[in-house]
Short mmCIF file of C-alpha atoms and ligand atoms in Angstrom, two decimals:
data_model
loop_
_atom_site.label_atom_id
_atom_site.label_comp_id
_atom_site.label_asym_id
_atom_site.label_seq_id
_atom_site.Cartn_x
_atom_site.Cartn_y
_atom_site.Cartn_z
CA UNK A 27 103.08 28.11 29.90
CA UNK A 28 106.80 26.78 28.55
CA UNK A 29 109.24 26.00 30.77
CA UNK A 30 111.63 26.84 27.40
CA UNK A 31 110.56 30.82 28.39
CA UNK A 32 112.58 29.98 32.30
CA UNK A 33 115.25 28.65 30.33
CA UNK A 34 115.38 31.47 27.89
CA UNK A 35 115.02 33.77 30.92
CA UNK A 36 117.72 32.64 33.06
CA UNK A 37 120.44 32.13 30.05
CA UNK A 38 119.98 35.62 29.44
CA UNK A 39 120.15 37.54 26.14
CA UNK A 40 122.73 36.87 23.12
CA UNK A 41 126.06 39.24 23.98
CA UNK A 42 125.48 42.92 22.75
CA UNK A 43 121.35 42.71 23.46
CA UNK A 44 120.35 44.77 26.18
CA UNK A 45 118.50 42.75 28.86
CA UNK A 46 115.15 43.80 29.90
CA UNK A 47 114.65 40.40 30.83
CA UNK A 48 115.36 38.35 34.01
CA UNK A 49 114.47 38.99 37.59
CA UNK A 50 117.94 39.31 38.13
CA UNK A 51 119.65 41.55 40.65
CA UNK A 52 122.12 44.25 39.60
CA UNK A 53 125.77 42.50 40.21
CA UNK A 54 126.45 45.66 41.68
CA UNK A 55 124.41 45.17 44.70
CA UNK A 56 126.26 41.70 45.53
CA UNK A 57 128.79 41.93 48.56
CA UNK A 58 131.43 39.93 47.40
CA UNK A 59 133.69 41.68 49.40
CA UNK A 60 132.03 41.00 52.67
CA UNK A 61 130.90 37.26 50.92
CA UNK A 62 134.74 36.71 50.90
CA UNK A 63 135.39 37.69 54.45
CA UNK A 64 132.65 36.23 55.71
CA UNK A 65 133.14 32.64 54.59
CA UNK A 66 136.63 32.69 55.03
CA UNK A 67 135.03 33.25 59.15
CA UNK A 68 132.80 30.78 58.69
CA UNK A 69 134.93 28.25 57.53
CA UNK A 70 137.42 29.37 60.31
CA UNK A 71 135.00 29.07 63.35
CA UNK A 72 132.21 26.53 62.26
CA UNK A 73 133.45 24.32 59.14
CA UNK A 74 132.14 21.26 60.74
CA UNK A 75 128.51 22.85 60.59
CA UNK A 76 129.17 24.80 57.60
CA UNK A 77 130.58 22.17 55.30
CA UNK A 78 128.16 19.41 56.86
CA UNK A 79 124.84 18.03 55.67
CA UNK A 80 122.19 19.91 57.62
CA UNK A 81 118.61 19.39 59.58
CA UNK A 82 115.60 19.87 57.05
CA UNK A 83 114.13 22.52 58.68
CA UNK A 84 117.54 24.44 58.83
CA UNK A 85 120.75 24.81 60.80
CA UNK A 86 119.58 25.97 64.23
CA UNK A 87 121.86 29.38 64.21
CA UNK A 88 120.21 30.40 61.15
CA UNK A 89 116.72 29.35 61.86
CA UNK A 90 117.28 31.63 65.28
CA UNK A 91 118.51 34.68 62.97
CA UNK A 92 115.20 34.17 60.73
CA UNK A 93 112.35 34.14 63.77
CA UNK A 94 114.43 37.20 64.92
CA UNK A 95 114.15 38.94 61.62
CA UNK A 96 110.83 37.79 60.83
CA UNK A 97 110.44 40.03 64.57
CA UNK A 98 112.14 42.81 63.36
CA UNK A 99 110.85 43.31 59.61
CA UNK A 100 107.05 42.10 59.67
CA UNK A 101 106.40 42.47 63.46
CA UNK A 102 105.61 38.73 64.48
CA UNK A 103 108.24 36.32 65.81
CA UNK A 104 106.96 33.03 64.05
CA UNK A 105 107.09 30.03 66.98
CA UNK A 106 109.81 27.57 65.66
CA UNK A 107 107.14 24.92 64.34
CA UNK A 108 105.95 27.58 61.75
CA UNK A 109 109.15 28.05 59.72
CA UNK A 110 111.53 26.16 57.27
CA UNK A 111 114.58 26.83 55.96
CA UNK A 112 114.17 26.73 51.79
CA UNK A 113 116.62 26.27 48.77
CA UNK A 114 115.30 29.63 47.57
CA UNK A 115 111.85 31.21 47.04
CA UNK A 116 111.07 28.64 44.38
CA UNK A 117 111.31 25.89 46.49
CA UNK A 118 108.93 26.92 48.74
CA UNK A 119 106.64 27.07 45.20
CA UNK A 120 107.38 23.54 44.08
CA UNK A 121 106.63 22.56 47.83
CA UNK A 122 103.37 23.89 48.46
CA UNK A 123 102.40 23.14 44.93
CA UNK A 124 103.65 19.44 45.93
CA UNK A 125 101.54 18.88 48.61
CA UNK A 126 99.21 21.53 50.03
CA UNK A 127 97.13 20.86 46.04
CA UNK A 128 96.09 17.13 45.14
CA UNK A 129 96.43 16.88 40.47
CA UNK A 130 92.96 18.44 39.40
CA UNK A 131 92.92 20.93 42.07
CA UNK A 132 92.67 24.85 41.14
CA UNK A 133 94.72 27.47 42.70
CA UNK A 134 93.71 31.15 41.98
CA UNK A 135 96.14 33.27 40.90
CA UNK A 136 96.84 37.19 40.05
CA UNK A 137 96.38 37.63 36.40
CA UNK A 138 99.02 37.59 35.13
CA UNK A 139 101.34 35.98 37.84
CA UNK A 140 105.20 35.13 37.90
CA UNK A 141 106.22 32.38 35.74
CA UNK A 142 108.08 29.95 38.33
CA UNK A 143 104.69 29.33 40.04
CA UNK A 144 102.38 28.55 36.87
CA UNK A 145 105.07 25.74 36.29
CA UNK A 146 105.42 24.43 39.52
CA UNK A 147 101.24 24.39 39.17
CA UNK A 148 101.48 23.16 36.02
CA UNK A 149 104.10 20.34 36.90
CA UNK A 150 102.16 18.91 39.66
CA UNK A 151 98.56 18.48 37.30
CA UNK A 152 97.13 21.55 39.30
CA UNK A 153 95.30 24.00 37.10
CA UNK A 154 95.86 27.67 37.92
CA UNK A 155 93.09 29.89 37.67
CA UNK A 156 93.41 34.12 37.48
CA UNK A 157 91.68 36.65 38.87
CA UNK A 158 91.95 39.80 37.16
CA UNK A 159 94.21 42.71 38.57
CA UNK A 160 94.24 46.29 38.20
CA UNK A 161 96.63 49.08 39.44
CA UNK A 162 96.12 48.71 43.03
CA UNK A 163 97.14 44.81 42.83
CA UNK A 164 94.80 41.73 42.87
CA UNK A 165 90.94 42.84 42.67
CA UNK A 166 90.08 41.30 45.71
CA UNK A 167 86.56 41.61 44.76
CA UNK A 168 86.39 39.90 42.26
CA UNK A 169 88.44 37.22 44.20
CA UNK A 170 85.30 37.60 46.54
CA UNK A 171 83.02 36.98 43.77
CA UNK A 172 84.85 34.16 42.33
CA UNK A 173 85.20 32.20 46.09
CA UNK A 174 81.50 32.84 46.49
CA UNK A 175 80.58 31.56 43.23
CA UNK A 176 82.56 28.77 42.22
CA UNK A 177 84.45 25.79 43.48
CA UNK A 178 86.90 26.48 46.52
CA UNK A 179 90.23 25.77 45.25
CA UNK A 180 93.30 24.73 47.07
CA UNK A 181 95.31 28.30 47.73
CA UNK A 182 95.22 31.57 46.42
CA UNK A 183 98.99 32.54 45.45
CA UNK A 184 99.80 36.51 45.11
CA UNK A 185 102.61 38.98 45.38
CA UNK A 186 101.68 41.70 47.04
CA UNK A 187 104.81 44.05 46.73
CA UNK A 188 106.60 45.03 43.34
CA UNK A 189 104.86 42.13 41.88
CA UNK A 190 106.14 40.00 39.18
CA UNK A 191 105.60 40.68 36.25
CA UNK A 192 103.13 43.62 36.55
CA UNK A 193 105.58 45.49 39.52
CA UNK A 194 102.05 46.53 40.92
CA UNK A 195 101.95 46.66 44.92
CA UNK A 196 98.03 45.47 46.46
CA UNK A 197 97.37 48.48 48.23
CA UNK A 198 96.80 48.75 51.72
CA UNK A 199 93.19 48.75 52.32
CA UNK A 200 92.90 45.23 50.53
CA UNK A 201 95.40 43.92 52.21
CA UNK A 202 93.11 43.03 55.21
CA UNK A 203 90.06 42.25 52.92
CA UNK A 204 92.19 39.66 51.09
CA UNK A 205 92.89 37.57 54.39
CA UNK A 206 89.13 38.23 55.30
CA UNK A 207 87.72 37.05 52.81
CA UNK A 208 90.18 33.78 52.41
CA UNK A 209 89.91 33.45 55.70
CA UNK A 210 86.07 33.54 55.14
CA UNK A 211 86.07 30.56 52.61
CA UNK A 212 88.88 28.30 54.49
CA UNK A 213 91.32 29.19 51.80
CA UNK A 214 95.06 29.23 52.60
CA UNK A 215 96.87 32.16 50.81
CA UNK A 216 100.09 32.27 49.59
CA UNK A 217 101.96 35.37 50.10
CA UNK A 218 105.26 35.39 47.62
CA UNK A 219 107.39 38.17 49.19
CA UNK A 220 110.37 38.25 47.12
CA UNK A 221 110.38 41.99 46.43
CA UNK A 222 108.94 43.13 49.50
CA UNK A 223 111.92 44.56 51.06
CA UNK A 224 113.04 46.13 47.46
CA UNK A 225 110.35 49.27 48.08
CA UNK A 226 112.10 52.06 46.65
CA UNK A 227 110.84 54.55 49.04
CA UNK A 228 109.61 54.43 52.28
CA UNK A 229 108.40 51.45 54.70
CA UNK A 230 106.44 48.02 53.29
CA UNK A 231 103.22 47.45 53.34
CA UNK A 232 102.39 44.95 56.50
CA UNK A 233 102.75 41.16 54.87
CA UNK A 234 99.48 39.16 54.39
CA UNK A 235 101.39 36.84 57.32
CA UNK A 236 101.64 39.66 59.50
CA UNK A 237 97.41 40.68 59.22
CA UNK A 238 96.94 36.75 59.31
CA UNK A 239 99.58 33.90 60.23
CA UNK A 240 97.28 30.97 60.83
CA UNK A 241 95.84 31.57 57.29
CA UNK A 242 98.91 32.53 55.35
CA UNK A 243 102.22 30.84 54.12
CA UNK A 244 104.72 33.12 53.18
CA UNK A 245 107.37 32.44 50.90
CA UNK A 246 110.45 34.48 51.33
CA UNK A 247 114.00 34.51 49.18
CA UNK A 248 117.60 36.17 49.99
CA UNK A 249 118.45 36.22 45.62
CA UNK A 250 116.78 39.75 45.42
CA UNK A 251 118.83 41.10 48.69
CA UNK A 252 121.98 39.26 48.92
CA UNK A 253 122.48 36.93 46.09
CA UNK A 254 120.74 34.13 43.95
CA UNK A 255 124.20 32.53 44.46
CA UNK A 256 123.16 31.40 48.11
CA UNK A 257 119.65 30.02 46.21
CA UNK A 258 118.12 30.41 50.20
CA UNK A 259 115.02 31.14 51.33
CA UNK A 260 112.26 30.70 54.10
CA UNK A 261 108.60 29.75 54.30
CA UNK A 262 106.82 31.02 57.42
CA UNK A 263 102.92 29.47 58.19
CA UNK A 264 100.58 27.18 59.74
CA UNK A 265 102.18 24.71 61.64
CA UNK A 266 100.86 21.93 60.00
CA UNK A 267 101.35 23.20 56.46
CA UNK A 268 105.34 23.94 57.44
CA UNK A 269 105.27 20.27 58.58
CA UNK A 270 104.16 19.41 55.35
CA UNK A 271 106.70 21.26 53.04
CA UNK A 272 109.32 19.57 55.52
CA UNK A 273 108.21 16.08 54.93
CA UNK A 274 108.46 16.80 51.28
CA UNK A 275 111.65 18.74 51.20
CA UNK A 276 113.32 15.54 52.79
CA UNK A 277 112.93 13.98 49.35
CA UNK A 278 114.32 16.99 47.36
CA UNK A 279 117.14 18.09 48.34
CA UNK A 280 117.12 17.19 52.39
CA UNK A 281 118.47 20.52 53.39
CA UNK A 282 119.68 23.77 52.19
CA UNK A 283 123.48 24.77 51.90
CA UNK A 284 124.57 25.19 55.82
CA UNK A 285 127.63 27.07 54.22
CA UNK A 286 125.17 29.44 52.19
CA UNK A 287 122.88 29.38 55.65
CA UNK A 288 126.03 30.46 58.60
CA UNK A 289 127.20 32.83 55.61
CA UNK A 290 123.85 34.62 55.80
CA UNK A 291 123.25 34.51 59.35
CA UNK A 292 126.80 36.40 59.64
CA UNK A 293 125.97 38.88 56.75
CA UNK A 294 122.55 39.74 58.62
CA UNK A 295 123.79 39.50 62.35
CA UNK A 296 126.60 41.76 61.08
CA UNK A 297 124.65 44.35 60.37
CA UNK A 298 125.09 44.43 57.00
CA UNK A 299 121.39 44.39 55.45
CA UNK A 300 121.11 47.63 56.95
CA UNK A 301 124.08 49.15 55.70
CA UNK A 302 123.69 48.25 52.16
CA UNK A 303 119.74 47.53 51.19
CA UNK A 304 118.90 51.21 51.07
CA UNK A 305 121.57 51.54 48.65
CA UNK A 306 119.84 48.98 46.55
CA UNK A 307 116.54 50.84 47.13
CA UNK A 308 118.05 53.96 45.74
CA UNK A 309 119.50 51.99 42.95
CA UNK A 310 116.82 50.31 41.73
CA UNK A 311 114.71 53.52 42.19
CA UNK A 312 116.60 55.92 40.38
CA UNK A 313 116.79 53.08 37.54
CA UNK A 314 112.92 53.04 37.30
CA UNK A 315 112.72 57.07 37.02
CA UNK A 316 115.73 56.90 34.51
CA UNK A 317 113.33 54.23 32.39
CA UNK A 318 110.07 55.68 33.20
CA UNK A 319 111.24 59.40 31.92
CA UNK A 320 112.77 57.95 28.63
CA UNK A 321 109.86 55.41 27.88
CA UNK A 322 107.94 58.88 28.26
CA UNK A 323 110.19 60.51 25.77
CA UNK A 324 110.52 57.65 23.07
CA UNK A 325 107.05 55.41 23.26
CA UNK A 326 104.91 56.60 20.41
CA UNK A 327 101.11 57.84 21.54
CA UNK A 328 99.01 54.41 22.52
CA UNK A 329 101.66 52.50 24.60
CA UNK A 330 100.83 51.85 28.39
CA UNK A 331 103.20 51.04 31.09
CA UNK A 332 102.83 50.55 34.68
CA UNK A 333 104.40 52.53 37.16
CA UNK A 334 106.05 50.10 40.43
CA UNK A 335 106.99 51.34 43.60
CA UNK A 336 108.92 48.51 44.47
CA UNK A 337 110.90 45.54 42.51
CA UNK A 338 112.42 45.23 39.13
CA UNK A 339 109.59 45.09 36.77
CA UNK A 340 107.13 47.09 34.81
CA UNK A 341 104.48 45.89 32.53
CA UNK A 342 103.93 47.55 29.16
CA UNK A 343 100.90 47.39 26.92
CA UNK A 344 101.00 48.03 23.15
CA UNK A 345 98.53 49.52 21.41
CA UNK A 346 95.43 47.28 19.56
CA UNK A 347 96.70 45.20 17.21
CA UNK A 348 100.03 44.50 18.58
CA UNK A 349 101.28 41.12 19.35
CA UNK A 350 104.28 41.34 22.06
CA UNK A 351 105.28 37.84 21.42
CA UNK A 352 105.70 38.32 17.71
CA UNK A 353 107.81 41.46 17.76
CA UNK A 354 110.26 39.73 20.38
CA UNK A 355 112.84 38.10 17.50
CA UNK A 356 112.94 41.90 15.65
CA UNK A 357 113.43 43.59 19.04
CA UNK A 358 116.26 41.25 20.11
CA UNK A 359 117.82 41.82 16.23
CA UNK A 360 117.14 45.47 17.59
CA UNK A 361 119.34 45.24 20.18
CA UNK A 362 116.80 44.64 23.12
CA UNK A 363 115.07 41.71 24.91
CA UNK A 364 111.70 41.59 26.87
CA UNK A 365 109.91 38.59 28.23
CA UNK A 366 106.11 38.44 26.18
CA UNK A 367 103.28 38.77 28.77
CA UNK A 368 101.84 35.67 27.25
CA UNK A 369 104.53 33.91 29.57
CA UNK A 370 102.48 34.55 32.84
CA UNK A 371 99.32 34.08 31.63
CA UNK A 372 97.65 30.82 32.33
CA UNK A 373 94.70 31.88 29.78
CA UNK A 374 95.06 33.69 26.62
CA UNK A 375 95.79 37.03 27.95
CA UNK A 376 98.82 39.13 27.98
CA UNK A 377 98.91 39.37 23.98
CA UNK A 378 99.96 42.67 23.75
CA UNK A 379 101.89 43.43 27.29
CA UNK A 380 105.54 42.56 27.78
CA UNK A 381 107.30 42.65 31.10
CA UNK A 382 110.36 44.97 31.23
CA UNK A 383 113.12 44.69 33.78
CA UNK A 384 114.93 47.73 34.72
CA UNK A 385 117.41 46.08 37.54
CA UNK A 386 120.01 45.04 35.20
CA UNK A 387 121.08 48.03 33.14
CA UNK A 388 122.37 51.46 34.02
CA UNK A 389 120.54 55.00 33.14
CA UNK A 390 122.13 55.53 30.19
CA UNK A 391 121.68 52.11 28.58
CA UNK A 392 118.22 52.04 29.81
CA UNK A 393 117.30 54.90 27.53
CA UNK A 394 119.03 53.35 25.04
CA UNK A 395 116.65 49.93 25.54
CA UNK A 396 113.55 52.10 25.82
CA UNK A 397 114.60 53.91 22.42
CA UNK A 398 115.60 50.68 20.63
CA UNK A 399 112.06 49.12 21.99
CA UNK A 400 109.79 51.97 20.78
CA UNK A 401 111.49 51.73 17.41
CA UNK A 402 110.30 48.11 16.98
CA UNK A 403 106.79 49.19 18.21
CA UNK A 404 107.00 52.57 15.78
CA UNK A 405 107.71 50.39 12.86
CA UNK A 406 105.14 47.41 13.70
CA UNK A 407 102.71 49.99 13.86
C1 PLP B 526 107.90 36.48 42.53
C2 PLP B 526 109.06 35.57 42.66
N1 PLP B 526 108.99 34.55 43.50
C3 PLP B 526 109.99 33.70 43.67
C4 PLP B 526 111.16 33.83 42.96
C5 PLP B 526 112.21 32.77 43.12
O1 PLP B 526 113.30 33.22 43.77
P1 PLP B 526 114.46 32.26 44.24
O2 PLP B 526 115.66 32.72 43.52
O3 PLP B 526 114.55 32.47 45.69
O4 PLP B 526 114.09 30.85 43.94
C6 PLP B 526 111.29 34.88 42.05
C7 PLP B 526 112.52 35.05 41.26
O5 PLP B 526 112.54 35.64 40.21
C8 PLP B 526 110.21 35.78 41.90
O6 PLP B 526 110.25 36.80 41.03
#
C-alpha cells in the first residue's frame, strides 16, 4: 500500500471533478455556527485550560463527558484507567500499531480494510494479514479457521459498522462469535468505530467493546460527527493496553487540543449531538438511495455494488476483465474520481472494485458521477 493514495485522498480531486473519493464529511453537517459560539464560551470561562498544554490522557472535563457517553451510547461506563483521550481515530491506529505489535508481527485484518491502518501496519514493520469478507462483514469463520490453523498474531483490527471501504456492517449474530472466538485464542481485537453512530436508520449494532471490554480496544473519532477540524478522538480498553498507548502518545504529540477537547465537551453536554446527528443520518441516507437508484439506472449489466446501511462508502465491482486502477486517469478526465480497491488491499486483491463515496456530493450531482462513471466502464468494456 502507498501512502501517495492518503495524500491523493485527502488533497481531494482537481476543481470541476466530482469527488467520490475521501472519507470526508458533508461541510453541511459542520456546526460552525454553534463552533463559533461555543469557543467564544470557552475561551470566556476556561482559557487557561483551553489554551493550555494538557494531561496525556485528556483534560479531566472532557474525559468525564466521554465515560458518560461511552454510558449512554454503548451501555458500559469504561472505569477511568480504560480510556485516553486521542488526536483523532488515526492516532489511536498509529498507537496500537506502535506498541501493542513488535516489527514481524501479523495482525489480521478484514479484506479489504481502510487504508490509514495498513500504513500505520506497514510503518511499524508489522505485516497485515486479511481474512476474507462477505456481505454480512468479516467471515468470522474463516477468522476461526485461520486462528486455529496458523500462527496467533498480535490483534485482529475490523470495522464493524459502515465499514471502510466496503460500507458493509458485521451482522449481529457474529458479533458475539467474533469476541468468542478472539477471546478463545488470547487475541486482542480492535474495534474501529468511526461510522458507528452514522447508521442511517435505526439503532447500532452493540460495539465489540460493549459484548467484550477486557478483550477489545476501541478506537473512536469525532471527524465523522462533528468535524475532522477538532482531529479528536478516544480509545476505550484493557487497562493495561490504554496504559500503553499513553506511554507512547507522550512522545507524539503529549496531548490533544484542550481547546478542540472543552469545545466538544460543550457541543455534547449542550445537547447538540442529539439535535443535529439524525439530520446527518437522513442526509447521508437519502444520498446513498439517490446513488444507489442512479448506479441502477446507468451501470451497464455485470457491475456489482454493495449496498451500506451506515457510513459513506460503497464498494463497486466491475465486470471480468476490468482493472479499476487503470481506468482511474480516464474517469477523472471524465469528470469523476474513485479511490482503486487495490488501495486497501494488503494482497493482490481488489483489482476490479473501487470504493465510492457518496457523503460529499448532493442528489443531483451524484447521478451525474454515477452516469459519468458507467460511461468510462461502458467504453472500457
Ligand atoms: C475506518 C476509519 N478509521 C479511522 C479514521 C480516522 O479518522 P480520524 O479523522 O479521527 O483520524 C477514518 C477516517 O477516514 C476511517 O475511515
Amino acid at each position: 500500500v502507498s501512502g501517495g493514495e492518503l495524500a491523493r485522498i485527502l488533497a481531494g480531486p482537481p476543481p470541476g471533478v466530482l469527488p467520490l473519493m475521501g472519507g470526508f464529511p458533508d461541510v453541511s453537517t459542520f456546526a460552525a455556527g454553534e463552533i463559533a459560539e461555543l469557543t467564544a464560551q470557552v475561551l470566556r470561562d476556561e482559557a487557561a485550560v483551553a489554551l493550555q498544554y494538557a494531561p496525556v490522557s485528556g483534560v479531566p472535563a472532557f474525559r468525564e463527558y466521554l465515560l458518560d457517553r461511552q454510558a449512554h451510547l454503548q451501555g458500559r461506563r469504561p472505569a477511568p484507567e480504560e480510556l485516553l483521550v486521542t488526536s483523532g481515530g488515526m492516532e489511536c491506529l498509529t498507537l496500537a500499531a506502535q506498541v501493542l505489535a513488535q516489527p514481524g508481527d501479523t495482525v489480521l485484518v478484514e479484506g479489504p480494510t481502510y487504508l490509514g491502518a495498513l500504513l500505520a501496519l506497514q510503518a511499524h514493520g508489522v505485516v497485515a494479514e486479511a481474512v476474507p469478507m462477505d456481505d454480512d462483514g468479516l467471515d468470522v469463520d474463516a477468522l476461526a479457521q485461520r486462528l486455529a490453523d496458523g500462527p496467533r498474531p498480535a490483534m485482529v483490527y475490523v470495522i464493524p459498522d459502515g465499514q471502510n471501504p466496503t460500507g458493509r456492517t458485521l451482522a449481529g449474530p457474529r458479533r458475539q462469535a467474533l469476541v468468542d472466538v478472539c477471546r478463545e485464542h488470547g487475541v486482542l481485537l480492535v474495534e474501529d468505530v468511526a461510522y458507528r453512530e452514522l447508521v442511517h436508520d435505526g439503532e447500532p449494532l452493540p460495539s465489540l467493546w460493549s459484548l467484550a471490554p477486557d478483550g477489545v480496544l476501541q478506537a473512536g473519532t469525532f471527524s465523522k460527527v462533528f468535524t475532522p477540524g477538532v482531529r479528536l478522538g478516544w480509545a476505550v480498553g484493557p487497562a493495561d493496553a490504554i496504559a500503553r498507548l499513553a506511554e507512547a502518545k507522550g512522545t507524539s504529540d503529549q496531548c490533544a487540543s484542550a481547546l478542540a477537547q472543552l469545545l466538544v465537551t460543550a457541543y455534547g453536554r449542550g445537547g447538540h449531538f442529539g439535535t443535529r446527528l439524525p439530520d446527518a443520518r437522513a442526509l447521508y441516507a437519502r444520498r446513498w438511495h439517490a446513488f444507489d437508484a442512479a448506479l441502477r439506472d446507468a451501470m451497464p449489466d455485470g457491475v456489482t455494488w454493495t449496498v451500506p446501511t451506515a457510513g459513506f462508502f460503497t464498494w463497486l465491482t466491475l465486470p471480468e476483465g476490468l482493472d479499476a486502477l487503470a481506468l482511474r486517469d480516464r474517469a477523472v478526465e471524465h469528470g469523476v474520481a474513485y479511490v482503486p480497491g487495490v488501495a486497501f488491499h494488503c494482497d493482490d486483491g481488489g483489482t476490479r472494485d473501487m470504493r465510492l463515496s457518496f457523503s460529499q456530493l448532493g442528489e443531483q450531482d451524484l447521478a451525474r458521477a454515477a452516469g459519468l462513471l458507467a460511461d468510462v466502464v461502458r467504453e472500457a468494456a
